[in-house]
């Protein structure tokens, strides 16, 4: 089968399509024939080598963390899904390799009929991450949430999932994305200098929590929330600890529900079923910024590196 991989750190051009052996579903896993898969901004940092001290890559490194497709193998102990079913989901953190003809998923949910393959292919990582952070911040009805970086792959999903919980959502983006954010259910404002004043003008009583998808503005976000414990960032902002802000990354949970990794939060895979349900009600969509064939994975990474894609970037076979 074909898979996108790189053998050495470097610019997007190190990515290429390789002919490799197809993986097989282990216990508790399924294999899908991939119809679409997502680009993960974090993997652009792994590919460039910028994260090599924190997250060393095992080379060759096969990219892609989330995908949608048709089940063609179910591993030992798997119930409730059968070959031929359409699903979306995510690989394990270690295996990855979803940017390929076949992928092994460790967590999945039925593909909502309302979503195109492209939407479903880019959904799982954003849904899991949004659920993990909204759970940690205990975002619920009657609360006000600020989503910093609301027009990106994660932010667009976080806005909708927070609104579905009954929260009032303020989202930051550049001006050209403000109508787009309104269409997702957020009150938009611009990020950058003066953010605290703009937020205060929108919600004089203040915000209850901040979900940071962008990094680089934690002092302002802590001041807006009034307490660093009410701010969670997912961006690789290495100043987080010095500001008392939790930087969330996911790891599988053990049988007690605790994450199997230092400083990690348990992967919120229950979010996949919640998202499928919301999609069925027409309350969650996955905005797709651009679609590329596998062979143009380098162009997809280039677009991701602009940090101005609107929604998810997706690869199709
Ligand atoms: N820790 C985790 O579990 C986890 C999981 C997923 C992603 N991540 C990380 O979280 C970050 C967001 O992921 P993503 O998929 O949403 O990324 P993305 O899709 O690349 O985000 C692009 C968006 O960021 C906005 N943006 C750019 N600069 C900004 C700034 N200074 N302030 C506010 N917004 C800004 C852009 O809005 P405009 O075009 O309107 O400027 C654009 O819509 C990435 O760093 C990613 O690596 C972490």
GROMACS .gro file of N, CA, C and O in nm, residues 93-168:
model
  304
   93UNK      N    1  -0.095   0.695   1.927
   93UNK     CA    2   0.007   0.801   1.919
   93UNK      C    3   0.135   0.748   1.856
   93UNK      O    4   0.205   0.820   1.785
   94UNK      N    5   0.168   0.622   1.889
   94UNK     CA    6   0.295   0.566   1.844
   94UNK      C    7   0.288   0.521   1.699
   94UNK      O    8   0.379   0.550   1.619
   95UNK      N    9   0.181   0.453   1.660
   95UNK     CA   10   0.176   0.392   1.526
   95UNK      C   11   0.153   0.496   1.417
   95UNK      O   12   0.219   0.496   1.314
   96UNK      N   13   0.058   0.585   1.437
   96UNK     CA   14   0.020   0.688   1.338
   96UNK      C   15   0.003   0.623   1.200
   96UNK      O   16  -0.054   0.518   1.187
   97UNK      N   17   0.052   0.689   1.094
   97UNK     CA   18   0.044   0.627   0.962
   97UNK      C   19  -0.093   0.633   0.897
   97UNK      O   20  -0.125   0.555   0.807
   98UNK      N   21  -0.177   0.730   0.938
   98UNK     CA   22  -0.312   0.738   0.880
   98UNK      C   23  -0.313   0.798   0.740
   98UNK      O   24  -0.411   0.781   0.667
   99UNK      N   25  -0.206   0.869   0.703
   99UNK     CA   26  -0.198   0.925   0.566
   99UNK      C   27  -0.153   0.815   0.472
   99UNK      O   28  -0.039   0.814   0.422
  100UNK      N   29  -0.242   0.721   0.445
  100UNK     CA   30  -0.205   0.597   0.374
  100UNK      C   31  -0.330   0.535   0.313
  100UNK      O   32  -0.442   0.584   0.334
  101UNK      N   33  -0.310   0.425   0.238
  101UNK     CA   34  -0.426   0.354   0.182
  101UNK      C   35  -0.503   0.277   0.289
  101UNK      O   36  -0.625   0.263   0.280
  102UNK      N   37  -0.430   0.223   0.389
  102UNK     CA   38  -0.494   0.150   0.499
  102UNK      C   39  -0.439   0.205   0.630
  102UNK      O   40  -0.322   0.243   0.638
  103UNK      N   41  -0.524   0.211   0.732
  103UNK     CA   42  -0.478   0.258   0.863
  103UNK      C   43  -0.543   0.175   0.972
  103UNK      O   44  -0.657   0.127   0.957
  104UNK      N   45  -0.471   0.156   1.080
  104UNK     CA   46  -0.524   0.085   1.196
  104UNK      C   47  -0.571   0.190   1.298
  104UNK      O   48  -0.496   0.281   1.332
  105UNK      N   49  -0.696   0.176   1.339
  105UNK     CA   50  -0.754   0.272   1.435
  105UNK      C   51  -0.765   0.208   1.572
  105UNK      O   52  -0.802   0.090   1.584
  106UNK      N   53  -0.735   0.287   1.675
  106UNK     CA   54  -0.746   0.241   1.814
  106UNK      C   55  -0.875   0.291   1.878
  106UNK      O   56  -0.918   0.240   1.980
  107UNK      N   57  -0.935   0.395   1.819
  107UNK     CA   58  -1.063   0.450   1.870
  107UNK      C   59  -1.140   0.501   1.750
  107UNK      O   60  -1.081   0.557   1.658
  108UNK      N   61  -1.271   0.481   1.751
  108UNK     CA   62  -1.351   0.517   1.634
  108UNK      C   63  -1.498   0.533   1.672
  108UNK      O   64  -1.538   0.499   1.783
  109UNK      N   65  -1.574   0.588   1.578
  109UNK     CA   66  -1.720   0.599   1.592
  109UNK      C   67  -1.776   0.590   1.450
  109UNK      O   68  -1.702   0.609   1.352
  110UNK      N   69  -1.905   0.560   1.438
  110UNK     CA   70  -1.964   0.553   1.304
  110UNK      C   71  -1.950   0.687   1.233
  110UNK      O   72  -1.965   0.793   1.293
  111UNK      N   73  -1.921   0.683   1.103
  111UNK     CA   74  -1.913   0.808   1.026
  111UNK      C   75  -2.054   0.865   1.012
  111UNK      O   76  -2.143   0.799   0.961
  112UNK      N   77  -2.074   0.989   1.058
  112UNK     CA   78  -2.207   1.049   1.043
  112UNK      C   79  -2.240   1.065   0.894
  112UNK      O   80  -2.155   1.109   0.816
  113UNK      N   81  -2.363   1.031   0.858
  113UNK     CA   82  -2.404   1.045   0.718
  113UNK      C   83  -2.396   1.190   0.673
  113UNK      O   84  -2.374   1.220   0.555
  114UNK      N   85  -2.410   1.282   0.769
  114UNK     CA   86  -2.410   1.425   0.734
  114UNK      C   87  -2.272   1.475   0.694
  114UNK      O   88  -2.260   1.584   0.639
  115UNK      N   89  -2.168   1.400   0.727
  115UNK     CA   90  -2.031   1.444   0.696
  115UNK      C   91  -1.982   1.380   0.567
  115UNK      O   92  -2.003   1.261   0.543
  116UNK      N   93  -1.912   1.459   0.486
  116UNK     CA   94  -1.840   1.403   0.372
  116UNK      C   95  -1.724   1.318   0.425
  116UNK      O   96  -1.687   1.328   0.543
  117UNK      N   97  -1.665   1.238   0.338
  117UNK     CA   98  -1.545   1.163   0.379
  117UNK      C   99  -1.435   1.259   0.425
  117UNK      O  100  -1.362   1.232   0.520
  118UNK      N  101  -1.423   1.372   0.355
  118UNK     CA  102  -1.316   1.467   0.391
  118UNK      C  103  -1.337   1.522   0.533
  118UNK      O  104  -1.242   1.533   0.611
  119UNK      N  105  -1.462   1.559   0.563
  119UNK     CA  106  -1.489   1.609   0.699
  119UNK      C  107  -1.457   1.501   0.802
  119UNK      O  108  -1.393   1.528   0.904
  120UNK      N  109  -1.504   1.380   0.775
  120UNK     CA  110  -1.485   1.271   0.871
  120UNK      C  111  -1.337   1.237   0.887
  120UNK      O  112  -1.290   1.207   0.997
  121UNK      N  113  -1.262   1.245   0.777
  121UNK     CA  114  -1.120   1.210   0.782
  121UNK      C  115  -1.040   1.303   0.870
  121UNK      O  116  -0.940   1.264   0.931
  122UNK      N  117  -1.082   1.428   0.878
  122UNK     CA  118  -1.008   1.526   0.958
  122UNK      C  119  -1.065   1.549   1.096
  122UNK      O  120  -1.017   1.635   1.170
  123UNK      N  121  -1.166   1.470   1.134
  123UNK     CA  122  -1.242   1.505   1.255
  123UNK      C  123  -1.181   1.458   1.387
  123UNK      O  124  -1.182   1.530   1.486
  124UNK      N  125  -1.130   1.335   1.389
  124UNK     CA  126  -1.109   1.268   1.519
  124UNK      C  127  -1.012   1.341   1.611
  124UNK      O  128  -1.039   1.355   1.731
  125UNK      N  129  -0.899   1.386   1.558
  125UNK     CA  130  -0.802   1.453   1.645
  125UNK      C  131  -0.860   1.580   1.706
  125UNK      O  132  -0.843   1.607   1.825
  126UNK      N  133  -0.929   1.658   1.624
  126UNK     CA  134  -0.987   1.783   1.673
  126UNK      C  135  -1.098   1.756   1.775
  126UNK      O  136  -1.111   1.827   1.875
  127UNK      N  137  -1.175   1.652   1.749
  127UNK     CA  138  -1.285   1.617   1.842
  127UNK      C  139  -1.229   1.568   1.975
  127UNK      O  140  -1.273   1.610   2.083
  128UNK      N  141  -1.130   1.477   1.967
  128UNK     CA  142  -1.072   1.424   2.092
  128UNK      C  143  -1.010   1.538   2.173
  128UNK      O  144  -1.031   1.549   2.294
  129UNK      N  145  -0.932   1.622   2.105
  129UNK     CA  146  -0.863   1.731   2.176
  129UNK      C  147  -0.965   1.827   2.237
  129UNK      O  148  -0.952   1.869   2.353
  130UNK      N  149  -1.066   1.864   2.160
  130UNK     CA  150  -1.169   1.957   2.212
  130UNK      C  151  -1.238   1.898   2.333
  130UNK      O  152  -1.257   1.967   2.435
  131UNK      N  153  -1.275   1.772   2.325
  131UNK     CA  154  -1.345   1.708   2.437
  131UNK      C  155  -1.256   1.703   2.560
  131UNK      O  156  -1.301   1.733   2.673
  132UNK      N  157  -1.129   1.668   2.539
  132UNK     CA  158  -1.034   1.658   2.652
  132UNK      C  159  -1.023   1.791   2.725
  132UNK      O  160  -1.028   1.799   2.848
  133UNK      N  161  -1.011   1.901   2.648
  133UNK     CA  162  -0.991   2.031   2.712
  133UNK      C  163  -1.122   2.084   2.771
  133UNK      O  164  -1.124   2.138   2.882
  134UNK      N  165  -1.232   2.068   2.698
  134UNK     CA  166  -1.361   2.115   2.753
  134UNK      C  167  -1.396   2.039   2.880
  134UNK      O  168  -1.450   2.097   2.976
  135UNK      N  169  -1.365   1.910   2.885
  135UNK     CA  170  -1.388   1.831   3.007
  135UNK      C  171  -1.302   1.885   3.121
  135UNK      O  172  -1.348   1.903   3.233
  136UNK      N  173  -1.174   1.907   3.092
  136UNK     CA  174  -1.081   1.953   3.197
  136UNK      C  175  -1.125   2.087   3.254
  136UNK      O  176  -1.116   2.112   3.374
  137UNK      N  177  -1.175   2.175   3.165
  137UNK     CA  178  -1.221   2.307   3.210
  137UNK      C  179  -1.366   2.302   3.261
  137UNK      O  180  -1.420   2.404   3.304
  138UNK      N  181  -1.426   2.182   3.253
  138UNK     CA  182  -1.566   2.163   3.297
  138UNK      C  183  -1.658   2.266   3.235
  138UNK      O  184  -1.741   2.328   3.303
  139UNK      N  185  -1.644   2.287   3.106
  139UNK     CA  186  -1.727   2.386   3.035
  139UNK      C  187  -1.869   2.331   3.022
  139UNK      O  188  -1.889   2.218   2.979
  140UNK      N  189  -1.964   2.412   3.064
  140UNK     CA  190  -2.103   2.368   3.059
  140UNK      C  191  -2.198   2.484   3.039
  140UNK      O  192  -2.156   2.599   3.015
  141UNK      N  193  -2.326   2.452   3.052
  141UNK     CA  194  -2.432   2.551   3.027
  141UNK      C  195  -2.416   2.671   3.118
  141UNK      O  196  -2.381   2.659   3.236
  142UNK      N  197  -2.438   2.788   3.061
  142UNK     CA  198  -2.435   2.912   3.139
  142UNK      C  199  -2.296   2.971   3.154
  142UNK      O  200  -2.281   3.081   3.209
  143UNK      N  201  -2.194   2.899   3.107
  143UNK     CA  202  -2.058   2.953   3.120
  143UNK      C  203  -2.018   3.027   2.992
  143UNK      O  204  -2.078   3.009   2.887
  144UNK      N  205  -1.913   3.107   3.007
  144UNK     CA  206  -1.858   3.178   2.891
  144UNK      C  207  -1.715   3.129   2.870
  144UNK      O  208  -1.635   3.129   2.963
  145UNK      N  209  -1.687   3.087   2.747
  145UNK     CA  210  -1.556   3.033   2.711
  145UNK      C  211  -1.493   3.119   2.603
  145UNK      O  212  -1.560   3.155   2.505
  146UNK      N  213  -1.366   3.153   2.621
  146UNK     CA  214  -1.289   3.218   2.516
  146UNK      C  215  -1.204   3.112   2.447
  146UNK      O  216  -1.128   3.041   2.513
  147UNK      N  217  -1.219   3.100   2.313
  147UNK     CA  218  -1.134   3.008   2.236
  147UNK      C  219  -1.037   3.094   2.156
  147UNK      O  220  -1.078   3.170   2.067
  148UNK      N  221  -0.910   3.086   2.193
  148UNK     CA  222  -0.806   3.162   2.124
  148UNK      C  223  -0.756   3.078   2.006
  148UNK      O  224  -0.714   2.963   2.024
  149UNK      N  225  -0.763   3.134   1.884
  149UNK     CA  226  -0.728   3.054   1.766
  149UNK      C  227  -0.847   2.970   1.722
  149UNK      O  228  -0.834   2.851   1.695
  150UNK      N  229  -0.965   3.035   1.712
  150UNK     CA  230  -1.089   2.960   1.693
  150UNK      C  231  -1.114   2.917   1.549
  150UNK      O  232  -1.204   2.837   1.523
  151UNK      N  233  -1.037   2.969   1.452
  151UNK     CA  234  -1.066   2.937   1.311
  151UNK      C  235  -0.985   2.820   1.258
  151UNK      O  236  -0.997   2.784   1.141
  152UNK      N  237  -0.904   2.758   1.343
  152UNK     CA  238  -0.820   2.648   1.296
  152UNK      C  239  -0.888   2.513   1.308
  152UNK      O  240  -1.007   2.504   1.338
  153UNK      N  241  -0.809   2.409   1.285
  153UNK     CA  242  -0.863   2.273   1.285
  153UNK      C  243  -0.927   2.237   1.417
  153UNK      O  244  -1.037   2.181   1.421
  154UNK      N  245  -0.862   2.267   1.528
  154UNK     CA  246  -0.919   2.234   1.659
  154UNK      C  247  -1.021   2.340   1.701
  154UNK      O  248  -1.131   2.307   1.748
  155UNK      N  249  -0.987   2.468   1.683
  155UNK     CA  250  -1.075   2.575   1.731
  155UNK      C  251  -1.216   2.567   1.674
  155UNK      O  252  -1.314   2.588   1.747
  156UNK      N  253  -1.227   2.537   1.545
  156UNK     CA  254  -1.360   2.532   1.483
  156UNK      C  255  -1.449   2.425   1.546
  156UNK      O  256  -1.570   2.445   1.561
  157UNK      N  257  -1.386   2.315   1.585
  157UNK     CA  258  -1.462   2.206   1.648
  157UNK      C  259  -1.489   2.240   1.795
  157UNK      O  260  -1.599   2.217   1.847
  158UNK      N  261  -1.388   2.298   1.861
  158UNK     CA  262  -1.405   2.335   2.003
  158UNK      C  263  -1.519   2.434   2.021
  158UNK      O  264  -1.600   2.422   2.115
  159UNK      N  265  -1.527   2.533   1.932
  159UNK     CA  266  -1.635   2.633   1.940
  159UNK      C  267  -1.771   2.562   1.936
  159UNK      O  268  -1.859   2.587   2.020
  160UNK      N  269  -1.789   2.472   1.840
  160UNK     CA  270  -1.919   2.408   1.823
  160UNK      C  271  -1.951   2.313   1.938
  160UNK      O  272  -2.066   2.304   1.983
  161UNK      N  273  -1.849   2.240   1.986
  161UNK     CA  274  -1.875   2.144   2.095
  161UNK      C  275  -1.903   2.219   2.226
  161UNK      O  276  -1.984   2.172   2.308
  162UNK      N  277  -1.839   2.335   2.244
  162UNK     CA  278  -1.868   2.416   2.365
  162UNK      C  279  -2.008   2.475   2.355
  162UNK      O  280  -2.083   2.475   2.453
  163UNK      N  281  -2.044   2.524   2.236
  163UNK     CA  282  -2.179   2.580   2.218
  163UNK      C  283  -2.285   2.472   2.240
  163UNK      O  284  -2.390   2.498   2.300
  164UNK      N  285  -2.255   2.349   2.195
  164UNK     CA  286  -2.349   2.239   2.214
  164UNK      C  287  -2.368   2.205   2.361
  164UNK      O  288  -2.471   2.151   2.400
  165UNK      N  289  -2.268   2.237   2.445
  165UNK     CA  290  -2.280   2.216   2.590
  165UNK      C  291  -2.360   2.328   2.656
  165UNK      O  292  -2.380   2.327   2.776
  166UNK      N  293  -2.395   2.429   2.577
  166UNK     CA  294  -2.474   2.539   2.632
  166UNK      C  295  -2.391   2.659   2.672
  166UNK      O  296  -2.442   2.753   2.733
  167UNK      N  297  -2.260   2.657   2.640
  167UNK     CA  298  -2.174   2.770   2.676
  167UNK      C  299  -2.189   2.883   2.575
  167UNK      O  300  -2.222   2.860   2.458
  168UNK      N  301  -2.163   3.005   2.623
  168UNK     CA  302  -2.147   3.120   2.534
  168UNK      C  303  -2.001   3.122   2.494
  168UNK      O  304  -1.913   3.111   2.580
   0.00000   0.00000   0.00000
